[in-house]
Amino acid sequence: MKMMSLLWTKSLLFLLPIPCLCSSQPSPPLLRFSAFLDHSNMVFMRWDHDEEEMMTFELQVRTVGWVAFGFSPHGELPGSDIVIGGVFPNGSIYFSDWHAVDEENLKEDKSQDYQLLSLTEDETFTTMRFKRYFQTCDPNDLDITGDTTRLISAFGTNDTVQFSKGQRFLKSLFLMRVTSPTELNEPQIFFTYDLKLNDFPIPVDETTYACTFIPLPILKQKHHIYKFEPIITTHQNRLMAHHILVYACGNGSVLPTGISDCYGADPDFALCSQVVVGWAVGGGSYQFPNEAAISIGTPMDPQYIRLEIHYSNFDLIPGLIDNSGIRLYCTPDLRPYDIGVLQTGVFTFPVHFIPPGADSYKSYGLCKSSQFNEMNGTPVPDLKVFGFLLHTHLAGRGVKVVQYRNGEQVRIICEDNTYDFSLQETRDMKEVITIEVGDEILVECDFQTLDRTEITFGGPSTLNEMCLAFLFYYPRNNISSCMGYPDIQQIAHALGQEASDAMEGMIAMNYVEWNNETIKTAEKAAKEADQIVMIKTIDVSVLCLYLAEWLGDGETRSSLEFETKEKEEPGDYRPVSLTSIPGKLLEQ
Ligand SMILES: *[C@@H]1O[C@H](CO)[C@@H](O)[C@H](O)[C@H]1NC(C)=O
Ligand SMILES: *[C@@H]1O[C@H](CO)[C@@H](O)[C@H](O)[C@H]1NC(C)=O
Ligand SMILES: *[C@@H]1O[C@H](CO)[C@@H](O)[C@H](O)[C@H]1NC(C)=O
Ligand SMILES: *[C@@H]1O[C@H](CO)[C@@H](O)[C@H](O)[C@H]1NC(C)=O
Ligand SMILES: *[C@@H]1O[C@H](CO)[C@@H](O)[C@H](O)[C@H]1NC(C)=O
């Protein structure tokens, strides 16, 4: 604090001339994106970016005192890059680029990399518009990237800047948005349809996955679902619904009724695996690009959905009644293409493990698409991928999805190196990319378990882990998921453990003495091990064992071999049972 005030009076005060807003000047460009940065709607931000890699921000804060805005490395104050400005009572303005050296003190940057565009104040608001490049050359500034950013905002009630005494907020946001709501077509004719729970009593448990099956509207002709909007019940200003997933189901005849634990005693409540929309805390509504939408109302289309609401009731509050869900927007005004969703990543079950005490541990799941035509029934057209949703649980720090063709890396399809569990949302790709049959898709997830003393296993609870990437594409095909996992026996052997089958391999992980060396050995073995690839269609499942040999950094691999295959009867929407995996991975 002292240091701050000291510096403040000594060096600072860039007294800038108030920019001329004369009528002859063009009005400032419209900023396409906006969000509140706090819970009580005091700090409103608009932003936009351009071809020159310049990001423009406008902060409108409910105060006549100082306002601050900046970027934090992972949510903490030390190392944050902060800009502070305001208007003195006499009309002079101040604006300057700072960085936080520790929890208490800010220091002014030698290199001033934020350019002030305007700074005004009325009785209620201070409005500060400024811009900066994604990358500056100042080590005290943080780069603006395509990852999730942690934004810090703060303000005080007067113009004596005391950063640590102001109100301060932290919010995760994805800044590199591409499409603004105004660029999307709203159809002339539409109706809404709510998929939600009715007066659901939230269990007094830390984690609940509530699932129910809801019929989609019955329609005489094909319609398109073009937009989703969250319907969230708040409980004394708290959000209990943590995330919501909507899965498409075929025919309702095999589905259970009522509401139950998604991953509990009745496995039928986990039926249907194709995610069509995801919402998570911090997310808003999502609308598909103009050329495509989800088809309903034809015999090929889902008739039911599974609504999965993940509640976090960490304070074990009793008696909460919830009516959360998702609102669909449907139109008979059809777009050129139907949308499909491909689930890729690490198959979610306990063969996926993460050692304790790891600063960084990477997991790999491979999708090999060479069997797609056979499984689909007809040749699969190229997948035009326009959006993605990344999903891990609490230990996840990053997710990367990489595409390979003929053993060569084609591109990183999408990534988030500063993943935030509380911000899972569908994001648009910068440009539509193409996946061809035969391509491989590798999903790499980075986990941190420094706070854990036990192994974390793959599984549905928030205390377990997942490593998933949902790719949104058109035109749709029948494949719903394509996921892999490394052969755990090979990992066990690399760690000097005996394991004659996968079950033993899994158990063997408990006997490993985990330190940074064994963690690295396990990670390397998991990366280089054969992958068992599992492909599911909307109504059939096939299990394929691929022998993957990864060379170097995973950039090239020998061709993968197709080994075994099992089919379920068409019409059975049950996910492939885990016991059908060769090697008896799970004895039930
Ligand atoms: C306005 O007030 C500030 C802070 O009290 C002072 O530093 C500045 O010199 C004043 N400006 C003018 C033009 O009086
Ligand atoms: C400005 O606000 C701070 C915090 O509310 C307060 O401690 C300080 O006395 C105020 N300064 C002036 C000059 O009013
Ligand atoms: C659902 O599928 C079953 C078997 O494929 C069929 O007998 C039944 O008529 C279907 N029900 C509906 C509502 O389409
Ligand atoms: C899905 O599978 C059915 C039956 O195998 C096939 O007739 C249909 O063309 C497939 N759909 C797509 C979009 O490929
Ligand atoms: C690995 O090293 C980090 C420091 O880099 C340490 O915090 C952590 O406890 C170590 N993990 C284990 C399992 O020893």
XYZ file of C-alpha atoms and ligand atoms in Angstrom:
658
model
C 0.000 0.000 0.000
C 2.679 2.432 1.051
C 4.729 1.722 -2.004
C 1.715 2.372 -4.172
C 0.848 5.724 -2.578
C 4.469 6.721 -2.643
C 4.849 5.986 -6.294
C 1.545 7.537 -6.978
C 2.544 10.931 -5.670
C 6.085 10.736 -6.956
C 6.167 9.615 -10.549
C 2.757 9.167 -11.970
C 0.009 11.350 -13.099
C 0.149 11.321 -16.790
C -1.991 14.342 -17.159
C -3.458 13.810 -20.553
C -5.341 16.322 -22.597
C -8.980 15.271 -22.789
C -9.474 13.855 -26.281
C -11.301 16.081 -28.667
C -14.761 14.719 -29.289
C -15.670 17.423 -31.752
C -18.550 16.796 -34.117
C -16.252 16.689 -37.168
C -14.610 13.529 -35.810
C -16.054 10.146 -36.734
C -17.798 8.435 -33.831
C -15.701 5.702 -32.225
C -16.173 2.209 -33.705
C -18.738 -0.042 -32.106
C -17.278 -2.651 -29.772
C -19.022 -5.946 -30.578
C -18.710 -7.825 -27.285
C -19.779 -7.018 -23.750
C -20.012 -8.518 -20.255
C -20.356 -7.492 -16.624
C -17.198 -8.228 -14.661
C -18.831 -8.402 -11.214
C -21.896 -9.988 -9.625
C -23.812 -6.800 -8.882
C -23.443 -5.248 -12.347
C -21.241 -2.324 -11.280
C -18.476 -2.945 -13.837
C -19.528 -3.246 -17.462
C -16.985 -3.977 -20.151
C -17.249 -3.755 -23.926
C -14.409 -5.007 -26.058
C -13.331 -5.859 -29.589
C -10.239 -6.880 -31.501
C -8.987 -6.217 -35.013
C -6.680 -7.487 -37.746
C -3.765 -5.498 -36.332
C -3.920 -7.596 -33.160
C -5.148 -4.620 -31.229
C -7.722 -5.077 -28.460
C -9.963 -2.142 -27.545
C -11.749 -2.018 -24.196
C -14.346 0.280 -22.738
C -14.964 0.064 -19.038
C -18.058 1.687 -17.589
C -17.932 1.636 -13.807
C -20.524 2.853 -11.312
C -18.194 5.242 -9.459
C -16.768 8.743 -9.641
C -13.485 7.520 -8.164
C -10.583 5.619 -9.694
C -11.128 2.546 -11.851
C -8.714 -0.302 -12.576
C -8.685 -3.158 -15.037
C -6.169 -5.843 -15.865
C -5.063 -9.378 -16.495
C -4.025 -11.928 -13.905
C -1.823 -14.947 -14.703
C -4.084 -17.528 -12.962
C -6.410 -15.443 -10.797
C -3.907 -14.177 -8.237
C -2.800 -10.560 -7.834
C 1.012 -10.870 -7.968
C 2.190 -10.696 -11.570
C -1.026 -9.051 -12.761
C -0.942 -6.414 -15.479
C -3.145 -3.463 -14.490
C -4.228 -0.137 -15.896
C -5.662 2.572 -13.611
C -7.457 5.776 -14.503
C -9.988 8.338 -13.404
C -11.173 11.936 -13.540
C -10.299 14.366 -10.740
C -13.050 16.632 -9.386
C -11.411 19.552 -11.264
C -11.774 17.666 -14.587
C -8.118 16.635 -15.084
C -7.660 12.997 -15.903
C -5.094 10.364 -14.964
C -4.338 7.056 -16.665
C -1.375 4.720 -16.328
C -0.078 1.157 -16.858
C 0.959 -0.747 -13.700
C 1.819 -4.246 -12.501
C 1.332 -5.965 -9.161
C 4.594 -6.956 -7.506
C 2.907 -8.787 -4.616
C -0.432 -8.966 -2.780
C -0.189 -5.350 -1.617
C 1.899 -3.303 -3.985
C 1.578 -2.023 -7.496
C 4.403 -0.528 -9.454
C 4.119 1.690 -12.486
C 5.457 0.124 -15.711
C 8.466 1.834 -17.278
C 6.950 1.038 -20.629
C 3.427 2.449 -20.964
C 1.609 0.131 -23.386
C -2.047 1.039 -22.929
C -3.283 3.912 -25.080
C -6.082 5.994 -23.647
C -8.855 6.795 -26.130
C -11.264 8.599 -23.830
C -11.960 9.027 -20.142
C -15.145 10.683 -18.929
C -17.210 10.902 -15.791
C -20.780 11.892 -14.962
C -22.608 11.771 -11.604
C -22.881 7.984 -11.793
C -20.287 6.456 -14.078
C -16.652 6.678 -15.011
C -16.105 5.501 -18.576
C -12.596 4.659 -19.732
C -11.830 3.575 -23.274
C -8.356 2.335 -24.159
C -6.504 -0.077 -26.387
C -3.378 -2.217 -26.444
C -1.726 -4.828 -28.662
C -2.263 -8.544 -27.880
C 1.450 -8.679 -27.256
C 3.506 -5.795 -25.989
C 7.243 -6.038 -25.552
C 7.034 -5.229 -21.855
C 7.689 -8.214 -19.554
C 5.364 -6.536 -17.037
C 2.379 -6.894 -19.403
C 0.551 -10.179 -19.989
C -0.202 -11.351 -23.534
C -3.807 -11.485 -24.683
C -4.304 -14.955 -26.162
C -7.020 -17.351 -27.337
C -7.036 -18.973 -23.895
C -9.436 -18.191 -21.076
C -8.329 -14.870 -19.524
C -8.598 -13.992 -15.822
C -9.729 -10.375 -15.710
C -9.258 -8.228 -12.648
C -11.356 -5.124 -12.178
C -11.446 -2.733 -9.243
C -12.630 0.706 -8.281
C -12.601 3.192 -5.411
C -15.042 5.851 -4.267
C -12.670 8.803 -4.767
C -9.557 9.663 -6.761
C -7.021 8.730 -4.106
C -5.901 5.435 -5.606
C -5.580 2.826 -2.880
C -5.763 -0.357 -4.865
C -5.945 -2.757 -1.936
C -8.811 -0.780 -0.347
C -11.028 -0.695 -3.423
C -13.646 -3.230 -4.405
C -12.019 -5.893 -6.512
C -13.433 -8.581 -8.824
C -12.063 -11.511 -10.775
C -13.755 -12.972 -13.803
C -12.780 -15.582 -16.374
C -13.654 -14.607 -19.902
C -12.815 -15.739 -23.425
C -11.845 -12.520 -25.239
C -11.135 -13.865 -28.738
C -14.775 -14.179 -29.674
C -15.458 -14.161 -33.371
C -19.170 -13.806 -33.894
C -21.239 -11.154 -32.239
C -24.964 -11.675 -31.693
C -25.732 -8.914 -34.190
C -24.068 -10.862 -37.020
C -26.398 -13.817 -36.503
C -29.708 -14.132 -38.289
C -32.814 -14.296 -36.161
C -35.555 -16.105 -38.056
C -38.901 -14.368 -38.608
C -40.885 -17.287 -37.235
C -39.775 -19.156 -34.150
C -41.015 -20.707 -30.926
C -39.303 -21.582 -27.662
C -39.440 -24.824 -25.728
C -38.091 -25.318 -22.203
C -36.106 -28.345 -21.112
C -35.997 -28.003 -17.345
C -36.517 -29.638 -14.011
C -39.746 -28.847 -12.206
C -39.411 -28.076 -8.501
C -36.440 -30.356 -8.037
C -35.264 -30.514 -4.395
C -31.471 -30.100 -4.559
C -29.918 -32.919 -2.499
C -27.853 -31.983 0.553
C -24.699 -33.353 -1.075
C -21.640 -31.533 -2.314
C -22.034 -32.902 -5.823
C -25.211 -34.046 -7.550
C -25.666 -35.026 -11.163
C -29.411 -34.959 -11.744
C -30.622 -36.532 -14.951
C -34.002 -36.727 -16.583
C -35.303 -37.519 -20.038
C -37.567 -34.961 -21.681
C -39.384 -35.348 -25.011
C -38.587 -32.810 -27.717
C -41.579 -31.044 -29.233
C -43.596 -33.267 -31.570
C -43.615 -31.626 -34.973
C -45.300 -32.518 -38.232
C -42.376 -31.252 -40.291
C -38.643 -30.656 -39.973
C -37.573 -27.723 -37.809
C -34.213 -26.342 -36.759
C -33.030 -25.601 -33.240
C -30.824 -22.558 -33.753
C -30.270 -21.179 -30.261
C -29.989 -22.240 -26.619
C -30.481 -20.040 -23.601
C -29.881 -20.984 -19.977
C -32.795 -20.867 -17.518
C -31.125 -20.613 -14.125
C -32.765 -20.508 -10.716
C -30.786 -18.463 -8.189
C -30.946 -19.317 -4.503
C -30.201 -16.316 -2.262
C -27.860 -14.992 -4.948
C -26.083 -18.307 -5.220
C -25.888 -20.446 -8.298
C -26.334 -24.082 -7.363
C -26.535 -25.308 -10.957
C -22.929 -25.609 -11.948
C -23.190 -26.932 -15.401
C -25.857 -28.258 -17.705
C -25.467 -30.641 -20.586
C -28.136 -31.614 -23.066
C -27.699 -34.972 -24.836
C -29.682 -36.123 -27.857
C -31.506 -39.451 -27.535
C -33.208 -41.423 -30.284
C -36.401 -43.145 -29.460
C -38.002 -42.808 -26.048
C -39.081 -46.436 -25.754
C -35.993 -47.581 -23.805
C -35.600 -44.492 -21.632
C -36.411 -44.419 -17.922
C -38.806 -41.896 -16.382
C -38.346 -39.577 -13.406
C -35.228 -37.807 -12.130
C -32.263 -39.749 -10.859
C -28.522 -39.706 -10.318
C -26.935 -39.710 -13.798
C -24.111 -41.974 -12.776
C -25.696 -43.897 -9.919
C -27.254 -47.311 -9.408
C -29.486 -47.195 -12.494
C -27.204 -47.157 -15.570
C -30.162 -46.216 -17.778
C -29.868 -42.650 -16.488
C -26.555 -42.374 -18.335
C -28.088 -43.352 -21.686
C -27.519 -41.112 -24.747
C -24.028 -39.744 -25.272
C -24.323 -37.033 -27.913
C -23.961 -33.607 -26.339
C -25.865 -30.921 -28.203
C -25.278 -28.005 -25.900
C -23.284 -27.203 -22.816
C -23.755 -24.329 -20.418
C -21.648 -23.644 -17.361
C -21.442 -20.959 -14.710
C -20.392 -17.738 -16.381
C -21.731 -18.719 -19.795
C -24.605 -17.104 -21.659
C -26.833 -18.102 -24.534
C -25.389 -19.702 -27.633
C -26.572 -19.375 -31.209
C -25.322 -21.498 -34.112
C -23.780 -19.939 -37.229
C -26.262 -18.915 -39.918
C -25.609 -21.868 -42.241
C -26.441 -24.695 -39.826
C -28.673 -25.806 -36.957
C -29.899 -28.941 -35.218
C -32.630 -30.847 -36.989
C -35.750 -32.022 -35.188
C -39.042 -33.390 -36.420
C -37.838 -35.963 -38.989
C -37.525 -39.735 -38.344
C -33.724 -39.322 -38.331
C -33.812 -36.852 -35.467
C -33.658 -37.180 -31.730
C -37.078 -37.448 -30.097
C -35.863 -37.092 -26.535
C -33.039 -35.388 -24.744
C -31.265 -36.204 -21.537
C -30.950 -33.131 -19.333
C -27.969 -33.409 -17.013
C -27.648 -30.743 -14.331
C -24.607 -30.781 -12.145
C -25.329 -29.121 -8.792
C -22.628 -28.068 -6.353
C -24.023 -27.674 -2.853
C -20.731 -27.316 -1.013
C -22.362 -25.619 1.992
C -24.895 -28.465 2.266
C -27.877 -26.094 2.301
C -31.139 -27.988 2.799
C -34.551 -27.271 1.282
C -33.537 -25.688 -2.050
C -36.019 -26.143 -4.876
C -34.666 -25.776 -8.390
C -36.184 -25.172 -11.810
C -33.094 -24.744 -13.963
C -32.665 -25.932 -17.508
C -32.214 -24.820 -21.097
C -34.588 -22.963 -23.429
C -34.578 -24.052 -27.074
C -35.332 -21.703 -29.947
C -36.877 -23.558 -32.888
C -37.788 -22.395 -36.373
C -39.411 -23.919 -39.481
C -37.181 -21.547 -41.478
C -34.520 -24.154 -42.393
C -30.802 -23.491 -42.802
C -28.687 -25.316 -45.436
C -27.089 -27.856 -43.036
C -27.875 -30.041 -40.053
C -25.390 -29.960 -37.168
C -23.656 -32.955 -35.572
C -21.485 -33.127 -32.434
C -18.440 -35.393 -32.214
C -17.214 -36.274 -28.723
C -13.442 -36.852 -28.600
C -10.912 -37.230 -25.801
C -10.045 -39.803 -23.151
C -12.706 -42.449 -22.576
C -14.188 -41.680 -19.130
C -13.480 -44.595 -16.795
C -10.895 -45.499 -14.145
C -8.185 -46.678 -16.525
C -7.648 -42.957 -16.964
C -5.629 -42.001 -13.898
C -3.704 -38.933 -12.775
C -0.926 -39.253 -10.186
C -1.053 -37.108 -7.029
C 1.353 -34.205 -6.439
C 1.790 -33.371 -10.130
C 2.436 -29.790 -11.150
C 1.547 -30.864 -14.677
C 0.461 -34.283 -15.916
C -0.789 -34.770 -19.467
C -3.354 -37.345 -20.575
C -3.955 -38.379 -24.174
C -7.019 -39.749 -25.939
C -6.945 -40.643 -29.623
C -9.743 -40.737 -32.187
C -8.917 -42.642 -35.349
C -11.602 -41.998 -37.930
C -10.712 -44.642 -40.559
C -13.716 -46.798 -39.557
C -16.171 -43.916 -39.787
C -17.661 -44.876 -43.188
C -18.258 -48.457 -42.150
C -19.814 -47.451 -38.877
C -21.928 -44.678 -40.347
C -23.624 -46.929 -42.906
C -22.907 -44.554 -45.791
C -19.778 -42.558 -46.686
C -19.216 -39.762 -44.184
C -18.942 -36.307 -45.787
C -16.079 -34.084 -44.591
C -16.813 -32.637 -41.187
C -16.878 -28.841 -41.249
C -16.023 -27.960 -37.670
C -17.242 -24.511 -36.583
C -17.293 -24.741 -32.787
C -15.988 -26.626 -29.775
C -16.561 -27.187 -26.079
C -13.724 -28.402 -23.837
C -14.420 -30.311 -20.645
C -12.339 -31.481 -17.696
C -13.064 -31.387 -13.965
C -11.290 -29.483 -11.175
C -7.736 -30.652 -11.838
C -7.811 -29.613 -15.513
C -5.479 -26.747 -16.472
C -5.489 -27.029 -20.250
C -6.959 -28.911 -23.208
C -5.560 -29.116 -26.734
C -7.108 -30.817 -29.761
C -4.721 -31.713 -32.589
C -5.527 -33.059 -36.058
C -3.259 -35.461 -37.995
C -3.520 -36.660 -41.588
C -1.256 -39.397 -42.978
C 0.868 -39.174 -39.860
C 1.456 -35.439 -40.261
C 0.102 -32.818 -37.937
C -2.418 -30.690 -39.837
C -3.292 -28.165 -37.167
C -4.229 -27.502 -33.599
C -8.018 -27.451 -33.957
C -8.576 -25.657 -30.676
C -6.918 -25.217 -27.326
C -7.186 -23.509 -23.980
C -4.003 -23.414 -21.960
C -5.606 -21.652 -19.004
C -8.763 -23.716 -18.799
C -11.244 -22.734 -16.097
C -13.673 -25.373 -14.840
C -16.230 -22.661 -14.090
C -16.290 -21.377 -17.670
C -17.303 -24.196 -19.982
C -19.024 -22.845 -23.039
C -19.379 -23.505 -26.735
C -16.822 -21.363 -28.576
C -16.744 -20.581 -32.263
C -13.669 -21.480 -34.296
C -11.821 -18.556 -35.865
C -12.567 -20.228 -39.194
C -14.403 -23.384 -40.189
C -11.942 -26.311 -40.542
C -12.319 -29.655 -42.306
C -11.879 -33.151 -40.849
C -11.726 -35.948 -43.440
C -12.386 -39.637 -42.856
C -9.006 -41.168 -42.026
C -7.798 -38.186 -39.983
C -6.761 -38.688 -36.401
C -7.760 -36.380 -33.592
C -5.652 -36.353 -30.479
C -6.914 -34.662 -27.325
C -4.296 -33.702 -24.762
C -5.376 -32.588 -21.284
C -3.075 -31.030 -18.740
C -3.870 -31.674 -15.067
C -2.504 -30.278 -11.820
C -2.848 -32.324 -8.611
C -0.450 -30.564 -6.197
C -3.308 -30.436 -3.640
C -4.003 -34.171 -3.816
C -2.410 -37.110 -2.028
C -4.363 -39.880 -3.756
C -4.579 -40.889 -7.402
C -7.423 -39.227 -9.313
C -9.286 -41.637 -11.566
C -11.427 -40.957 -14.612
C -15.117 -40.823 -13.763
C -18.224 -38.671 -13.747
C -18.022 -37.067 -10.285
C -16.331 -33.676 -9.940
C -13.735 -35.353 -7.746
C -12.886 -37.690 -10.616
C -11.540 -36.385 -13.880
C -12.525 -36.130 -17.514
C -10.683 -35.101 -20.655
C -13.166 -34.325 -23.410
C -13.536 -32.095 -26.445
C -16.902 -31.805 -28.206
C -16.526 -30.735 -31.833
C -19.556 -29.056 -33.441
C -19.715 -29.604 -37.202
C -21.930 -29.973 -40.288
C -23.268 -31.834 -42.240
C -24.122 -34.348 -39.573
C -23.351 -38.067 -39.678
C -24.228 -40.955 -37.344
C -20.986 -41.003 -35.332
C -21.507 -39.601 -31.839
C -18.181 -40.240 -30.145
C -14.656 -41.365 -30.918
C -12.441 -41.602 -27.856
C -9.334 -43.462 -26.773
C -7.261 -44.400 -23.783
C -3.746 -45.750 -23.418
C -3.067 -49.403 -22.596
C -2.562 -49.273 -18.842
C -0.556 -52.511 -18.786
C 2.165 -50.799 -20.790
C 2.170 -47.895 -18.332
C 2.378 -50.314 -15.395
C 5.357 -52.076 -16.990
C 7.144 -48.769 -17.594
C 6.763 -48.125 -13.860
C 8.206 -51.534 -12.999
C 4.873 -53.016 -11.924
C 3.480 -56.460 -12.697
C 0.193 -56.424 -14.599
C -1.182 -59.284 -16.666
C -4.346 -57.424 -17.598
C -5.795 -53.940 -17.471
C -7.533 -54.453 -14.129
C -4.210 -55.403 -12.579
C -2.601 -52.456 -14.326
C -5.110 -50.133 -12.712
C -4.575 -51.640 -9.264
C -0.813 -51.490 -9.742
C -0.979 -47.675 -9.891
C -1.755 -47.690 -6.174
C 1.595 -49.356 -5.435
C 3.671 -46.797 -7.310
C 5.589 -44.382 -5.139
C 4.626 -41.108 -6.760
C 7.312 -38.481 -7.081
C 8.167 -36.114 -9.885
C 10.266 -38.773 -11.580
C 7.609 -41.518 -11.580
C 5.042 -38.926 -12.661
C 7.148 -38.089 -15.736
C 7.702 -41.805 -16.456
C 3.950 -42.461 -16.296
C 3.161 -39.487 -18.506
C 5.691 -40.557 -21.134
C 4.465 -44.176 -21.053
C 0.831 -43.030 -21.369
C 1.770 -40.904 -24.347
C 3.649 -43.671 -26.120
C 1.347 -46.595 -25.227
C -1.066 -48.209 -27.684
C -4.434 -46.522 -27.652
C -7.691 -48.407 -27.466
C -10.107 -46.380 -29.559
C -13.822 -46.525 -28.983
C -16.254 -45.284 -31.598
C -19.954 -44.985 -30.960
C -22.743 -44.101 -33.318
C -26.129 -42.781 -32.337
C -27.409 -46.355 -32.188
C -24.481 -48.770 -32.477
C -21.148 -49.017 -30.729
C -17.954 -50.442 -31.960
C -14.820 -50.991 -30.008
C -11.603 -50.842 -31.884
C -8.144 -51.545 -30.636
C -5.574 -49.517 -32.403
C -1.905 -49.989 -32.020
C -0.495 -46.561 -31.903
C 3.149 -45.919 -31.889
C 3.892 -42.314 -31.248
C 7.178 -40.955 -32.288
C 8.905 -37.872 -30.963
C 6.494 -35.287 -29.724
C 3.437 -37.092 -30.981
C 3.873 -35.327 -34.292
C 4.085 -38.489 -36.400
C 2.979 -41.992 -35.712
C 3.014 -45.234 -37.628
C -0.271 -46.232 -39.170
C -2.762 -47.489 -36.664
C -4.103 -50.981 -37.041
C -7.670 -52.012 -36.693
C -7.848 -55.090 -34.503
C -11.075 -56.003 -32.846
C -14.618 -54.895 -33.292
C -17.831 -55.546 -31.479
C -21.212 -54.312 -32.497
C -24.300 -53.837 -30.461
C -27.731 -54.356 -31.895
C -29.061 -51.283 -33.624
C -31.755 -49.634 -31.569
C -29.951 -50.170 -28.301
C -29.039 -46.730 -27.036
C -27.132 -48.025 -24.063
C -23.462 -47.002 -24.148
C -21.134 -49.933 -24.698
C -20.783 -51.782 -21.428
C -17.366 -51.490 -19.868
C -17.118 -55.237 -19.336
C -17.126 -55.798 -23.081
C -13.677 -54.262 -23.396
C -11.038 -56.937 -23.983
C -8.878 -57.566 -20.989
C -11.691 -57.201 -18.499
C -10.872 -53.660 -17.549
C -13.624 -53.504 -15.026
C -15.062 -56.454 -13.246
C -18.629 -55.633 -12.282
C -6.607 18.823 -10.594
O -6.479 18.123 -9.369
C -5.353 17.267 -9.281
C -5.430 16.484 -7.971
O -5.795 17.268 -6.949
C -4.070 18.076 -9.397
O -2.948 17.220 -9.333
C -4.078 18.796 -10.710
O -2.941 19.607 -10.846
C -5.339 19.637 -10.882
N -5.374 20.133 -12.237
C -5.660 21.375 -12.531
C -5.654 21.743 -13.981
O -5.916 22.159 -11.652
C -10.855 8.080 -0.338
O -11.449 6.815 -0.011
C -10.673 6.070 0.906
C -11.316 4.705 0.992
O -12.709 4.781 1.054
C -10.597 6.791 2.228
O -9.825 6.017 3.134
C -9.944 8.144 2.002
O -9.936 8.887 3.193
C -10.680 8.928 0.911
N -9.876 10.106 0.584
C -10.400 11.296 0.471
C -9.468 12.383 0.108
O -11.605 11.492 0.680
C -38.887 -47.136 -30.887
O -38.108 -48.192 -31.403
C -38.707 -49.446 -31.227
C -37.731 -50.516 -31.671
O -36.855 -50.056 -32.647
C -40.032 -49.498 -32.026
O -40.665 -50.749 -31.862
C -40.940 -48.391 -31.492
O -42.106 -48.320 -32.256
C -40.231 -47.038 -31.530
N -41.054 -46.070 -30.819
C -41.297 -44.870 -31.278
C -42.089 -43.982 -30.371
O -40.901 -44.488 -32.362
C -26.959 -42.942 -40.701
O -27.126 -44.345 -40.791
C -28.208 -44.763 -41.618
C -28.357 -46.269 -41.490
O -27.111 -46.905 -41.493
C -27.949 -44.300 -43.040
O -29.010 -44.694 -43.874
C -27.825 -42.790 -43.039
O -27.534 -42.332 -44.323
C -26.756 -42.337 -42.076
N -26.832 -40.903 -41.932
C -25.886 -40.096 -42.341
C -26.152 -38.653 -42.148
O -24.842 -40.464 -42.845
C 7.018 -32.234 -7.627
O 7.704 -31.000 -7.588
C 6.963 -29.905 -7.097
C 7.830 -28.657 -7.151
O 8.235 -28.415 -8.428
C 6.486 -30.179 -5.681
O 5.674 -29.111 -5.241
C 5.673 -31.465 -5.661
O 5.294 -31.779 -4.357
C 6.477 -32.606 -6.254
N 5.601 -33.769 -6.366
C 5.824 -34.921 -5.746
C 4.811 -35.989 -5.899
O 6.823 -35.132 -5.074
